[in-house]
């Protein structure tokens, strides 16, 4: 994997695509969205669109992460509020920290937290209130009617409380996942730095020994 980046990442991508498309049909029968609700076919298309940036995540981590973030932002507006490959955002953050330029890491970490904030709000709205255009049933209000009349009568105290707690729980979960990923990524980068320094030190020692042997042979 370290010597053959692209073939290894393409193989992982194909495996991830099979898993995502297979699980997508069993995990959910419908996908809420900010504008309209989506079916399995639309969710599968968005899932496939999110996977290609993973191919170059180690060779060009910043570009791959930026493309992934742009696709996710577009998905939050016109697509399903969440699909399974959205969780690969953690992989992209990890790749930027470990394989990217250290000066760019903080920018992408901040971008990840901002997008997590937006994603939590979109998911909470689409599941608790329902889509803006279609205005069909909301996935989170099947068993209660707190937000069932939001578009007709406006927000109620029960609906506002339900949306707030849904947004807060999602935000906490996303934040915890990001923090865990960032800690592991920085640990991995530090470990790679130590290994790289040890290899350079061993190469320097070997080069010096070869030079000493050459001098001894000349003498």
mmCIF file with all atom_site columns, C-alpha atoms in Angstrom:
data_model
loop_
_atom_site.group_PDB
_atom_site.id
_atom_site.type_symbol
_atom_site.label_atom_id
_atom_site.label_alt_id
_atom_site.label_comp_id
_atom_site.label_asym_id
_atom_site.label_entity_id
_atom_site.label_seq_id
_atom_site.pdbx_PDB_ins_code
_atom_site.Cartn_x
_atom_site.Cartn_y
_atom_site.Cartn_z
_atom_site.occupancy
_atom_site.B_iso_or_equiv
_atom_site.pdbx_formal_charge
_atom_site.auth_seq_id
_atom_site.auth_comp_id
_atom_site.auth_asym_id
_atom_site.auth_atom_id
_atom_site.pdbx_PDB_model_num
ATOM 1   C CA . UNK A 1 1   ? 0.000   0.000  0.000  1.00 0.00 ? 1   UNK A CA 1
ATOM 2   C CA . UNK A 1 2   ? 2.836   2.415  0.776  1.00 0.00 ? 2   UNK A CA 1
ATOM 3   C CA . UNK A 1 3   ? 4.662   1.670  -2.496 1.00 0.00 ? 3   UNK A CA 1
ATOM 4   C CA . UNK A 1 4   ? 1.560   1.527  -4.721 1.00 0.00 ? 4   UNK A CA 1
ATOM 5   C CA . UNK A 1 5   ? -0.742  4.317  -3.571 1.00 0.00 ? 5   UNK A CA 1
ATOM 6   C CA . UNK A 1 6   ? -3.183  4.541  -6.458 1.00 0.00 ? 6   UNK A CA 1
ATOM 7   C CA . UNK A 1 7   ? -3.787  0.786  -7.021 1.00 0.00 ? 7   UNK A CA 1
ATOM 8   C CA . UNK A 1 8   ? -4.277  0.285  -3.298 1.00 0.00 ? 8   UNK A CA 1
ATOM 9   C CA . UNK A 1 9   ? -6.664  3.218  -2.932 1.00 0.00 ? 9   UNK A CA 1
ATOM 10  C CA . UNK A 1 10  ? -8.615  2.163  -6.048 1.00 0.00 ? 10  UNK A CA 1
ATOM 11  C CA . UNK A 1 11  ? -9.043  -1.326 -4.577 1.00 0.00 ? 11  UNK A CA 1
ATOM 12  C CA . UNK A 1 12  ? -10.234 0.186  -1.306 1.00 0.00 ? 12  UNK A CA 1
ATOM 13  C CA . UNK A 1 13  ? -12.600 2.450  -3.245 1.00 0.00 ? 13  UNK A CA 1
ATOM 14  C CA . UNK A 1 14  ? -14.189 -0.482 -5.068 1.00 0.00 ? 14  UNK A CA 1
ATOM 15  C CA . UNK A 1 15  ? -14.634 -2.362 -1.801 1.00 0.00 ? 15  UNK A CA 1
ATOM 16  C CA . UNK A 1 16  ? -16.130 0.719  -0.154 1.00 0.00 ? 16  UNK A CA 1
ATOM 17  C CA . UNK A 1 17  ? -18.505 1.216  -3.086 1.00 0.00 ? 17  UNK A CA 1
ATOM 18  C CA . UNK A 1 18  ? -19.760 -2.368 -2.821 1.00 0.00 ? 18  UNK A CA 1
ATOM 19  C CA . UNK A 1 19  ? -20.251 -2.037 0.930  1.00 0.00 ? 19  UNK A CA 1
ATOM 20  C CA . UNK A 1 20  ? -21.956 1.362  0.698  1.00 0.00 ? 20  UNK A CA 1
ATOM 21  C CA . UNK A 1 21  ? -24.325 0.343  -2.097 1.00 0.00 ? 21  UNK A CA 1
ATOM 22  C CA . UNK A 1 22  ? -25.108 -2.923 -0.331 1.00 0.00 ? 22  UNK A CA 1
ATOM 23  C CA . UNK A 1 23  ? -25.743 -1.399 3.080  1.00 0.00 ? 23  UNK A CA 1
ATOM 24  C CA . UNK A 1 24  ? -27.607 1.598  1.685  1.00 0.00 ? 24  UNK A CA 1
ATOM 25  C CA . UNK A 1 25  ? -30.522 -0.567 0.635  1.00 0.00 ? 25  UNK A CA 1
ATOM 26  C CA . UNK A 1 26  ? -30.809 -2.284 4.000  1.00 0.00 ? 26  UNK A CA 1
ATOM 27  C CA . UNK A 1 27  ? -30.151 0.594  6.399  1.00 0.00 ? 27  UNK A CA 1
ATOM 28  C CA . UNK A 1 28  ? -32.886 2.937  5.176  1.00 0.00 ? 28  UNK A CA 1
ATOM 29  C CA . UNK A 1 29  ? -35.844 2.848  2.813  1.00 0.00 ? 29  UNK A CA 1
ATOM 30  C CA . UNK A 1 30  ? -35.913 6.637  2.426  1.00 0.00 ? 30  UNK A CA 1
ATOM 31  C CA . UNK A 1 31  ? -33.570 9.572  2.722  1.00 0.00 ? 31  UNK A CA 1
ATOM 32  C CA . UNK A 1 32  ? -34.747 12.971 4.021  1.00 0.00 ? 32  UNK A CA 1
ATOM 33  C CA . UNK A 1 33  ? -33.455 16.067 2.274  1.00 0.00 ? 33  UNK A CA 1
ATOM 34  C CA . UNK A 1 34  ? -33.545 19.809 2.791  1.00 0.00 ? 34  UNK A CA 1
ATOM 35  C CA . UNK A 1 35  ? -35.640 20.423 -0.348 1.00 0.00 ? 35  UNK A CA 1
ATOM 36  C CA . UNK A 1 36  ? -37.273 17.042 -1.097 1.00 0.00 ? 36  UNK A CA 1
ATOM 37  C CA . UNK A 1 37  ? -37.146 13.496 0.217  1.00 0.00 ? 37  UNK A CA 1
ATOM 38  C CA . UNK A 1 38  ? -35.048 11.042 -1.804 1.00 0.00 ? 38  UNK A CA 1
ATOM 39  C CA . UNK A 1 39  ? -35.211 7.378  -2.689 1.00 0.00 ? 39  UNK A CA 1
ATOM 40  C CA . UNK A 1 40  ? -32.539 4.670  -2.848 1.00 0.00 ? 40  UNK A CA 1
ATOM 41  C CA . UNK A 1 41  ? -31.528 5.501  -6.421 1.00 0.00 ? 41  UNK A CA 1
ATOM 42  C CA . UNK A 1 42  ? -30.770 9.156  -5.671 1.00 0.00 ? 42  UNK A CA 1
ATOM 43  C CA . UNK A 1 43  ? -28.950 8.258  -2.483 1.00 0.00 ? 43  UNK A CA 1
ATOM 44  C CA . UNK A 1 44  ? -26.828 5.717  -4.386 1.00 0.00 ? 44  UNK A CA 1
ATOM 45  C CA . UNK A 1 45  ? -25.853 8.369  -6.955 1.00 0.00 ? 45  UNK A CA 1
ATOM 46  C CA . UNK A 1 46  ? -24.754 10.768 -4.232 1.00 0.00 ? 46  UNK A CA 1
ATOM 47  C CA . UNK A 1 47  ? -22.890 7.952  -2.487 1.00 0.00 ? 47  UNK A CA 1
ATOM 48  C CA . UNK A 1 48  ? -20.957 7.160  -5.676 1.00 0.00 ? 48  UNK A CA 1
ATOM 49  C CA . UNK A 1 49  ? -20.187 10.866 -6.207 1.00 0.00 ? 49  UNK A CA 1
ATOM 50  C CA . UNK A 1 50  ? -18.562 11.116 -2.771 1.00 0.00 ? 50  UNK A CA 1
ATOM 51  C CA . UNK A 1 51  ? -16.214 8.158  -3.214 1.00 0.00 ? 51  UNK A CA 1
ATOM 52  C CA . UNK A 1 52  ? -13.813 9.213  -6.067 1.00 0.00 ? 52  UNK A CA 1
ATOM 53  C CA . UNK A 1 53  ? -11.936 11.872 -3.997 1.00 0.00 ? 53  UNK A CA 1
ATOM 54  C CA . UNK A 1 54  ? -10.745 9.026  -1.776 1.00 0.00 ? 54  UNK A CA 1
ATOM 55  C CA . UNK A 1 55  ? -8.479  7.775  -4.581 1.00 0.00 ? 55  UNK A CA 1
ATOM 56  C CA . UNK A 1 56  ? -6.049  10.712 -4.276 1.00 0.00 ? 56  UNK A CA 1
ATOM 57  C CA . UNK A 1 57  ? -6.443  11.347 -0.548 1.00 0.00 ? 57  UNK A CA 1
ATOM 58  C CA . UNK A 1 58  ? -2.823  10.381 0.207  1.00 0.00 ? 58  UNK A CA 1
ATOM 59  C CA . UNK A 1 59  ? -1.185  11.797 -2.907 1.00 0.00 ? 59  UNK A CA 1
ATOM 60  C CA . UNK A 1 60  ? -3.103  15.113 -2.963 1.00 0.00 ? 60  UNK A CA 1
ATOM 61  C CA . UNK A 1 61  ? -4.885  15.313 0.408  1.00 0.00 ? 61  UNK A CA 1
ATOM 62  C CA . UNK A 1 62  ? -5.762  19.024 0.358  1.00 0.00 ? 62  UNK A CA 1
ATOM 63  C CA . UNK A 1 63  ? -7.302  18.938 -3.119 1.00 0.00 ? 63  UNK A CA 1
ATOM 64  C CA . UNK A 1 64  ? -9.176  15.721 -2.372 1.00 0.00 ? 64  UNK A CA 1
ATOM 65  C CA . UNK A 1 65  ? -10.537 17.107 0.883  1.00 0.00 ? 65  UNK A CA 1
ATOM 66  C CA . UNK A 1 66  ? -11.644 20.350 -0.794 1.00 0.00 ? 66  UNK A CA 1
ATOM 67  C CA . UNK A 1 67  ? -13.458 18.434 -3.570 1.00 0.00 ? 67  UNK A CA 1
ATOM 68  C CA . UNK A 1 68  ? -15.086 16.146 -1.010 1.00 0.00 ? 68  UNK A CA 1
ATOM 69  C CA . UNK A 1 69  ? -16.232 19.144 1.050  1.00 0.00 ? 69  UNK A CA 1
ATOM 70  C CA . UNK A 1 70  ? -17.700 20.841 -2.042 1.00 0.00 ? 70  UNK A CA 1
ATOM 71  C CA . UNK A 1 71  ? -19.666 17.696 -2.960 1.00 0.00 ? 71  UNK A CA 1
ATOM 72  C CA . UNK A 1 72  ? -20.940 17.351 0.606  1.00 0.00 ? 72  UNK A CA 1
ATOM 73  C CA . UNK A 1 73  ? -22.049 20.990 0.685  1.00 0.00 ? 73  UNK A CA 1
ATOM 74  C CA . UNK A 1 74  ? -23.928 20.518 -2.586 1.00 0.00 ? 74  UNK A CA 1
ATOM 75  C CA . UNK A 1 75  ? -25.454 17.325 -1.234 1.00 0.00 ? 75  UNK A CA 1
ATOM 76  C CA . UNK A 1 76  ? -26.695 19.076 1.907  1.00 0.00 ? 76  UNK A CA 1
ATOM 77  C CA . UNK A 1 77  ? -28.518 21.648 -0.224 1.00 0.00 ? 77  UNK A CA 1
ATOM 78  C CA . UNK A 1 78  ? -30.069 19.598 -3.056 1.00 0.00 ? 78  UNK A CA 1
ATOM 79  C CA . UNK A 1 79  ? -29.491 15.973 -2.062 1.00 0.00 ? 79  UNK A CA 1
ATOM 80  C CA . UNK A 1 80  ? -30.146 13.708 0.906  1.00 0.00 ? 80  UNK A CA 1
ATOM 81  C CA . UNK A 1 81  ? -29.194 15.224 4.228  1.00 0.00 ? 81  UNK A CA 1
ATOM 82  C CA . UNK A 1 82  ? -27.023 12.213 5.029  1.00 0.00 ? 82  UNK A CA 1
ATOM 83  C CA . UNK A 1 83  ? -25.714 9.132  3.223  1.00 0.00 ? 83  UNK A CA 1
ATOM 84  C CA . UNK A 1 84  ? -23.227 6.509  4.376  1.00 0.00 ? 84  UNK A CA 1
ATOM 85  C CA . UNK A 1 85  ? -20.141 7.916  2.535  1.00 0.00 ? 85  UNK A CA 1
ATOM 86  C CA . UNK A 1 86  ? -20.517 11.161 4.495  1.00 0.00 ? 86  UNK A CA 1
ATOM 87  C CA . UNK A 1 87  ? -18.654 9.357  7.263  1.00 0.00 ? 87  UNK A CA 1
ATOM 88  C CA . UNK A 1 88  ? -15.583 9.289  5.000  1.00 0.00 ? 88  UNK A CA 1
ATOM 89  C CA . UNK A 1 89  ? -15.225 12.964 5.943  1.00 0.00 ? 89  UNK A CA 1
ATOM 90  C CA . UNK A 1 90  ? -13.319 11.658 8.966  1.00 0.00 ? 90  UNK A CA 1
ATOM 91  C CA . UNK A 1 91  ? -10.961 9.824  6.594  1.00 0.00 ? 91  UNK A CA 1
ATOM 92  C CA . UNK A 1 92  ? -10.377 13.030 4.631  1.00 0.00 ? 92  UNK A CA 1
ATOM 93  C CA . UNK A 1 93  ? -9.577  14.996 7.807  1.00 0.00 ? 93  UNK A CA 1
ATOM 94  C CA . UNK A 1 94  ? -7.199  12.230 8.855  1.00 0.00 ? 94  UNK A CA 1
ATOM 95  C CA . UNK A 1 95  ? -5.484  12.267 5.443  1.00 0.00 ? 95  UNK A CA 1
ATOM 96  C CA . UNK A 1 96  ? -5.025  16.050 5.446  1.00 0.00 ? 96  UNK A CA 1
ATOM 97  C CA . UNK A 1 97  ? -3.396  15.988 8.875  1.00 0.00 ? 97  UNK A CA 1
ATOM 98  C CA . UNK A 1 98  ? -1.182  12.951 8.248  1.00 0.00 ? 98  UNK A CA 1
ATOM 99  C CA . UNK A 1 99  ? -0.227  13.355 4.569  1.00 0.00 ? 99  UNK A CA 1
ATOM 100 C CA . UNK A 1 100 ? -0.803  17.066 3.890  1.00 0.00 ? 100 UNK A CA 1
ATOM 101 C CA . UNK A 1 101 ? 1.139   20.212 4.639  1.00 0.00 ? 101 UNK A CA 1
ATOM 102 C CA . UNK A 1 102 ? 1.100   20.970 8.390  1.00 0.00 ? 102 UNK A CA 1
ATOM 103 C CA . UNK A 1 103 ? 0.268   24.646 7.739  1.00 0.00 ? 103 UNK A CA 1
ATOM 104 C CA . UNK A 1 104 ? -2.990  23.626 6.008  1.00 0.00 ? 104 UNK A CA 1
ATOM 105 C CA . UNK A 1 105 ? -4.187  21.259 8.726  1.00 0.00 ? 105 UNK A CA 1
ATOM 106 C CA . UNK A 1 106 ? -5.828  23.900 10.924 1.00 0.00 ? 106 UNK A CA 1
ATOM 107 C CA . UNK A 1 107 ? -7.771  25.344 7.991  1.00 0.00 ? 107 UNK A CA 1
ATOM 108 C CA . UNK A 1 108 ? -9.284  21.991 7.106  1.00 0.00 ? 108 UNK A CA 1
ATOM 109 C CA . UNK A 1 109 ? -9.973  21.190 10.766 1.00 0.00 ? 109 UNK A CA 1
ATOM 110 C CA . UNK A 1 110 ? -11.904 24.450 11.088 1.00 0.00 ? 110 UNK A CA 1
ATOM 111 C CA . UNK A 1 111 ? -13.734 23.667 7.827  1.00 0.00 ? 111 UNK A CA 1
ATOM 112 C CA . UNK A 1 112 ? -14.674 20.240 9.182  1.00 0.00 ? 112 UNK A CA 1
ATOM 113 C CA . UNK A 1 113 ? -16.198 21.718 12.339 1.00 0.00 ? 113 UNK A CA 1
ATOM 114 C CA . UNK A 1 114 ? -18.122 24.368 10.372 1.00 0.00 ? 114 UNK A CA 1
ATOM 115 C CA . UNK A 1 115 ? -19.501 21.767 7.982  1.00 0.00 ? 115 UNK A CA 1
ATOM 116 C CA . UNK A 1 116 ? -20.388 19.553 10.940 1.00 0.00 ? 116 UNK A CA 1
ATOM 117 C CA . UNK A 1 117 ? -22.382 22.437 12.395 1.00 0.00 ? 117 UNK A CA 1
ATOM 118 C CA . UNK A 1 118 ? -24.206 22.966 9.090  1.00 0.00 ? 118 UNK A CA 1
ATOM 119 C CA . UNK A 1 119 ? -24.781 19.238 8.547  1.00 0.00 ? 119 UNK A CA 1
ATOM 120 C CA . UNK A 1 120 ? -26.299 18.826 12.014 1.00 0.00 ? 120 UNK A CA 1
ATOM 121 C CA . UNK A 1 121 ? -28.701 21.695 11.337 1.00 0.00 ? 121 UNK A CA 1
ATOM 122 C CA . UNK A 1 122 ? -29.722 20.337 7.909  1.00 0.00 ? 122 UNK A CA 1
ATOM 123 C CA . UNK A 1 123 ? -30.232 16.810 9.220  1.00 0.00 ? 123 UNK A CA 1
ATOM 124 C CA . UNK A 1 124 ? -32.259 18.047 12.186 1.00 0.00 ? 124 UNK A CA 1
ATOM 125 C CA . UNK A 1 125 ? -34.463 20.222 9.957  1.00 0.00 ? 125 UNK A CA 1
ATOM 126 C CA . UNK A 1 126 ? -35.053 17.588 7.273  1.00 0.00 ? 126 UNK A CA 1
ATOM 127 C CA . UNK A 1 127 ? -35.882 14.853 9.774  1.00 0.00 ? 127 UNK A CA 1
ATOM 128 C CA . UNK A 1 128 ? -37.938 16.869 12.264 1.00 0.00 ? 128 UNK A CA 1
ATOM 129 C CA . UNK A 1 129 ? -39.740 19.435 10.057 1.00 0.00 ? 129 UNK A CA 1
ATOM 130 C CA . UNK A 1 130 ? -39.534 17.974 6.566  1.00 0.00 ? 130 UNK A CA 1
ATOM 131 C CA . UNK A 1 131 ? -38.352 19.189 3.141  1.00 0.00 ? 131 UNK A CA 1
ATOM 132 C CA . UNK A 1 132 ? -38.904 22.801 2.106  1.00 0.00 ? 132 UNK A CA 1
ATOM 133 C CA . UNK A 1 133 ? -40.317 22.193 -1.378 1.00 0.00 ? 133 UNK A CA 1
ATOM 134 C CA . UNK A 1 134 ? -41.992 18.817 -1.192 1.00 0.00 ? 134 UNK A CA 1
ATOM 135 C CA . UNK A 1 135 ? -43.292 19.392 2.346  1.00 0.00 ? 135 UNK A CA 1
ATOM 136 C CA . UNK A 1 136 ? -44.115 15.735 2.800  1.00 0.00 ? 136 UNK A CA 1
ATOM 137 C CA . UNK A 1 137 ? -43.877 13.882 6.077  1.00 0.00 ? 137 UNK A CA 1
ATOM 138 C CA . UNK A 1 138 ? -40.744 14.329 8.159  1.00 0.00 ? 138 UNK A CA 1
ATOM 139 C CA . UNK A 1 139 ? -38.894 11.183 9.153  1.00 0.00 ? 139 UNK A CA 1
ATOM 140 C CA . UNK A 1 140 ? -38.549 12.268 12.763 1.00 0.00 ? 140 UNK A CA 1
ATOM 141 C CA . UNK A 1 141 ? -42.244 13.044 13.345 1.00 0.00 ? 141 UNK A CA 1
ATOM 142 C CA . UNK A 1 142 ? -43.778 9.710  12.439 1.00 0.00 ? 142 UNK A CA 1
ATOM 143 C CA . UNK A 1 143 ? -44.607 8.930  16.080 1.00 0.00 ? 143 UNK A CA 1
ATOM 144 C CA . UNK A 1 144 ? -45.371 12.501 17.231 1.00 0.00 ? 144 UNK A CA 1
ATOM 145 C CA . UNK A 1 145 ? -47.009 15.616 15.824 1.00 0.00 ? 145 UNK A CA 1
ATOM 146 C CA . UNK A 1 146 ? -44.811 18.345 17.308 1.00 0.00 ? 146 UNK A CA 1
ATOM 147 C CA . UNK A 1 147 ? -43.636 19.607 13.901 1.00 0.00 ? 147 UNK A CA 1
ATOM 148 C CA . UNK A 1 148 ? -46.347 18.133 11.671 1.00 0.00 ? 148 UNK A CA 1
ATOM 149 C CA . UNK A 1 149 ? -48.013 21.542 11.204 1.00 0.00 ? 149 UNK A CA 1
ATOM 150 C CA . UNK A 1 150 ? -44.845 23.644 11.046 1.00 0.00 ? 150 UNK A CA 1
ATOM 151 C CA . UNK A 1 151 ? -45.352 24.877 7.469  1.00 0.00 ? 151 UNK A CA 1
ATOM 152 C CA . UNK A 1 152 ? -49.057 25.566 8.002  1.00 0.00 ? 152 UNK A CA 1
ATOM 153 C CA . UNK A 1 153 ? -49.152 27.108 11.478 1.00 0.00 ? 153 UNK A CA 1
ATOM 154 C CA . UNK A 1 154 ? -45.528 27.992 12.200 1.00 0.00 ? 154 UNK A CA 1
ATOM 155 C CA . UNK A 1 155 ? -43.196 26.665 14.901 1.00 0.00 ? 155 UNK A CA 1
ATOM 156 C CA . UNK A 1 156 ? -44.487 25.535 18.264 1.00 0.00 ? 156 UNK A CA 1
ATOM 157 C CA . UNK A 1 157 ? -42.638 25.140 21.552 1.00 0.00 ? 157 UNK A CA 1
ATOM 158 C CA . UNK A 1 158 ? -42.629 21.360 21.227 1.00 0.00 ? 158 UNK A CA 1
ATOM 159 C CA . UNK A 1 159 ? -41.313 21.518 17.659 1.00 0.00 ? 159 UNK A CA 1
ATOM 160 C CA . UNK A 1 160 ? -38.594 24.045 18.528 1.00 0.00 ? 160 UNK A CA 1
ATOM 161 C CA . UNK A 1 161 ? -37.487 21.945 21.478 1.00 0.00 ? 161 UNK A CA 1
ATOM 162 C CA . UNK A 1 162 ? -37.460 18.785 19.364 1.00 0.00 ? 162 UNK A CA 1
ATOM 163 C CA . UNK A 1 163 ? -35.370 20.427 16.638 1.00 0.00 ? 163 UNK A CA 1
ATOM 164 C CA . UNK A 1 164 ? -32.948 21.942 19.137 1.00 0.00 ? 164 UNK A CA 1
ATOM 165 C CA . UNK A 1 165 ? -32.278 18.666 20.954 1.00 0.00 ? 165 UNK A CA 1
ATOM 166 C CA . UNK A 1 166 ? -31.959 16.795 17.668 1.00 0.00 ? 166 UNK A CA 1
ATOM 167 C CA . UNK A 1 167 ? -29.443 19.386 16.406 1.00 0.00 ? 167 UNK A CA 1
ATOM 168 C CA . UNK A 1 168 ? -27.540 19.367 19.708 1.00 0.00 ? 168 UNK A CA 1
ATOM 169 C CA . UNK A 1 169 ? -27.226 15.580 19.860 1.00 0.00 ? 169 UNK A CA 1
ATOM 170 C CA . UNK A 1 170 ? -26.037 15.415 16.256 1.00 0.00 ? 170 UNK A CA 1
ATOM 171 C CA . UNK A 1 171 ? -23.544 18.231 16.833 1.00 0.00 ? 171 UNK A CA 1
ATOM 172 C CA . UNK A 1 172 ? -22.130 16.514 19.921 1.00 0.00 ? 172 UNK A CA 1
ATOM 173 C CA . UNK A 1 173 ? -21.726 13.211 18.068 1.00 0.00 ? 173 UNK A CA 1
ATOM 174 C CA . UNK A 1 174 ? -20.058 14.878 15.073 1.00 0.00 ? 174 UNK A CA 1
ATOM 175 C CA . UNK A 1 175 ? -17.748 16.897 17.337 1.00 0.00 ? 175 UNK A CA 1
ATOM 176 C CA . UNK A 1 176 ? -16.693 13.821 19.314 1.00 0.00 ? 176 UNK A CA 1
ATOM 177 C CA . UNK A 1 177 ? -15.945 11.894 16.114 1.00 0.00 ? 177 UNK A CA 1
ATOM 178 C CA . UNK A 1 178 ? -13.890 14.797 14.755 1.00 0.00 ? 178 UNK A CA 1
ATOM 179 C CA . UNK A 1 179 ? -11.935 15.233 17.984 1.00 0.00 ? 179 UNK A CA 1
ATOM 180 C CA . UNK A 1 180 ? -11.160 11.520 18.134 1.00 0.00 ? 180 UNK A CA 1
ATOM 181 C CA . UNK A 1 181 ? -10.026 11.548 14.494 1.00 0.00 ? 181 UNK A CA 1
ATOM 182 C CA . UNK A 1 182 ? -7.834  14.629 15.001 1.00 0.00 ? 182 UNK A CA 1
ATOM 183 C CA . UNK A 1 183 ? -6.104  13.113 18.048 1.00 0.00 ? 183 UNK A CA 1
ATOM 184 C CA . UNK A 1 184 ? -5.410  9.845  16.216 1.00 0.00 ? 184 UNK A CA 1
ATOM 185 C CA . UNK A 1 185 ? -4.208  11.735 13.116 1.00 0.00 ? 185 UNK A CA 1
ATOM 186 C CA . UNK A 1 186 ? -1.719  13.882 15.027 1.00 0.00 ? 186 UNK A CA 1
ATOM 187 C CA . UNK A 1 187 ? -0.463  10.813 16.871 1.00 0.00 ? 187 UNK A CA 1
ATOM 188 C CA . UNK A 1 188 ? -0.014  9.051  13.542 1.00 0.00 ? 188 UNK A CA 1
ATOM 189 C CA . UNK A 1 189 ? 1.828   12.036 12.043 1.00 0.00 ? 189 UNK A CA 1
ATOM 190 C CA . UNK A 1 190 ? 4.155   12.224 15.047 1.00 0.00 ? 190 UNK A CA 1
ATOM 191 C CA . UNK A 1 191 ? 4.852   8.505  14.805 1.00 0.00 ? 191 UNK A CA 1
ATOM 192 C CA . UNK A 1 192 ? 5.594   8.782  11.082 1.00 0.00 ? 192 UNK A CA 1
ATOM 193 C CA . UNK A 1 193 ? 7.946   11.673 11.829 1.00 0.00 ? 193 UNK A CA 1
ATOM 194 C CA . UNK A 1 194 ? 9.829   9.596  14.401 1.00 0.00 ? 194 UNK A CA 1
ATOM 195 C CA . UNK A 1 195 ? 10.129  6.656  11.986 1.00 0.00 ? 195 UNK A CA 1
ATOM 196 C CA . UNK A 1 196 ? 11.319  8.981  9.217  1.00 0.00 ? 196 UNK A CA 1
ATOM 197 C CA . UNK A 1 197 ? 13.978  10.498 11.493 1.00 0.00 ? 197 UNK A CA 1
ATOM 198 C CA . UNK A 1 198 ? 15.167  7.050  12.545 1.00 0.00 ? 198 UNK A CA 1
ATOM 199 C CA . UNK A 1 199 ? 15.456  5.968  8.914  1.00 0.00 ? 199 UNK A CA 1
ATOM 200 C CA . UNK A 1 200 ? 17.439  9.098  8.045  1.00 0.00 ? 200 UNK A CA 1
ATOM 201 C CA . UNK A 1 201 ? 19.692  8.507  11.063 1.00 0.00 ? 201 UNK A CA 1
ATOM 202 C CA . UNK A 1 202 ? 20.277  4.876  10.061 1.00 0.00 ? 202 UNK A CA 1
ATOM 203 C CA . UNK A 1 203 ? 20.990  5.926  6.484  1.00 0.00 ? 203 UNK A CA 1
ATOM 204 C CA . UNK A 1 204 ? 23.480  8.528  7.750  1.00 0.00 ? 204 UNK A CA 1
ATOM 205 C CA . UNK A 1 205 ? 25.212  5.975  9.965  1.00 0.00 ? 205 UNK A CA 1
ATOM 206 C CA . UNK A 1 206 ? 25.406  3.457  7.112  1.00 0.00 ? 206 UNK A CA 1
ATOM 207 C CA . UNK A 1 207 ? 26.794  6.097  4.760  1.00 0.00 ? 207 UNK A CA 1
ATOM 208 C CA . UNK A 1 208 ? 29.428  7.083  7.320  1.00 0.00 ? 208 UNK A CA 1
ATOM 209 C CA . UNK A 1 209 ? 30.428  3.455  7.860  1.00 0.00 ? 209 UNK A CA 1
ATOM 210 C CA . UNK A 1 210 ? 30.781  2.947  4.116  1.00 0.00 ? 210 UNK A CA 1
ATOM 211 C CA . UNK A 1 211 ? 32.969  6.049  3.917  1.00 0.00 ? 211 UNK A CA 1
ATOM 212 C CA . UNK A 1 212 ? 35.120  4.782  6.797  1.00 0.00 ? 212 UNK A CA 1
ATOM 213 C CA . UNK A 1 213 ? 35.525  1.399  5.077  1.00 0.00 ? 213 UNK A CA 1
ATOM 214 C CA . UNK A 1 214 ? 36.472  3.132  1.827  1.00 0.00 ? 214 UNK A CA 1
ATOM 215 C CA . UNK A 1 215 ? 39.101  5.240  3.620  1.00 0.00 ? 215 UNK A CA 1
ATOM 216 C CA . UNK A 1 216 ? 40.440  2.125  5.348  1.00 0.00 ? 216 UNK A CA 1
ATOM 217 C CA . UNK A 1 217 ? 40.725  0.295  2.022  1.00 0.00 ? 217 UNK A CA 1
ATOM 218 C CA . UNK A 1 218 ? 42.584  3.248  0.491  1.00 0.00 ? 218 UNK A CA 1
ATOM 219 C CA . UNK A 1 219 ? 44.937  3.380  3.456  1.00 0.00 ? 219 UNK A CA 1
#
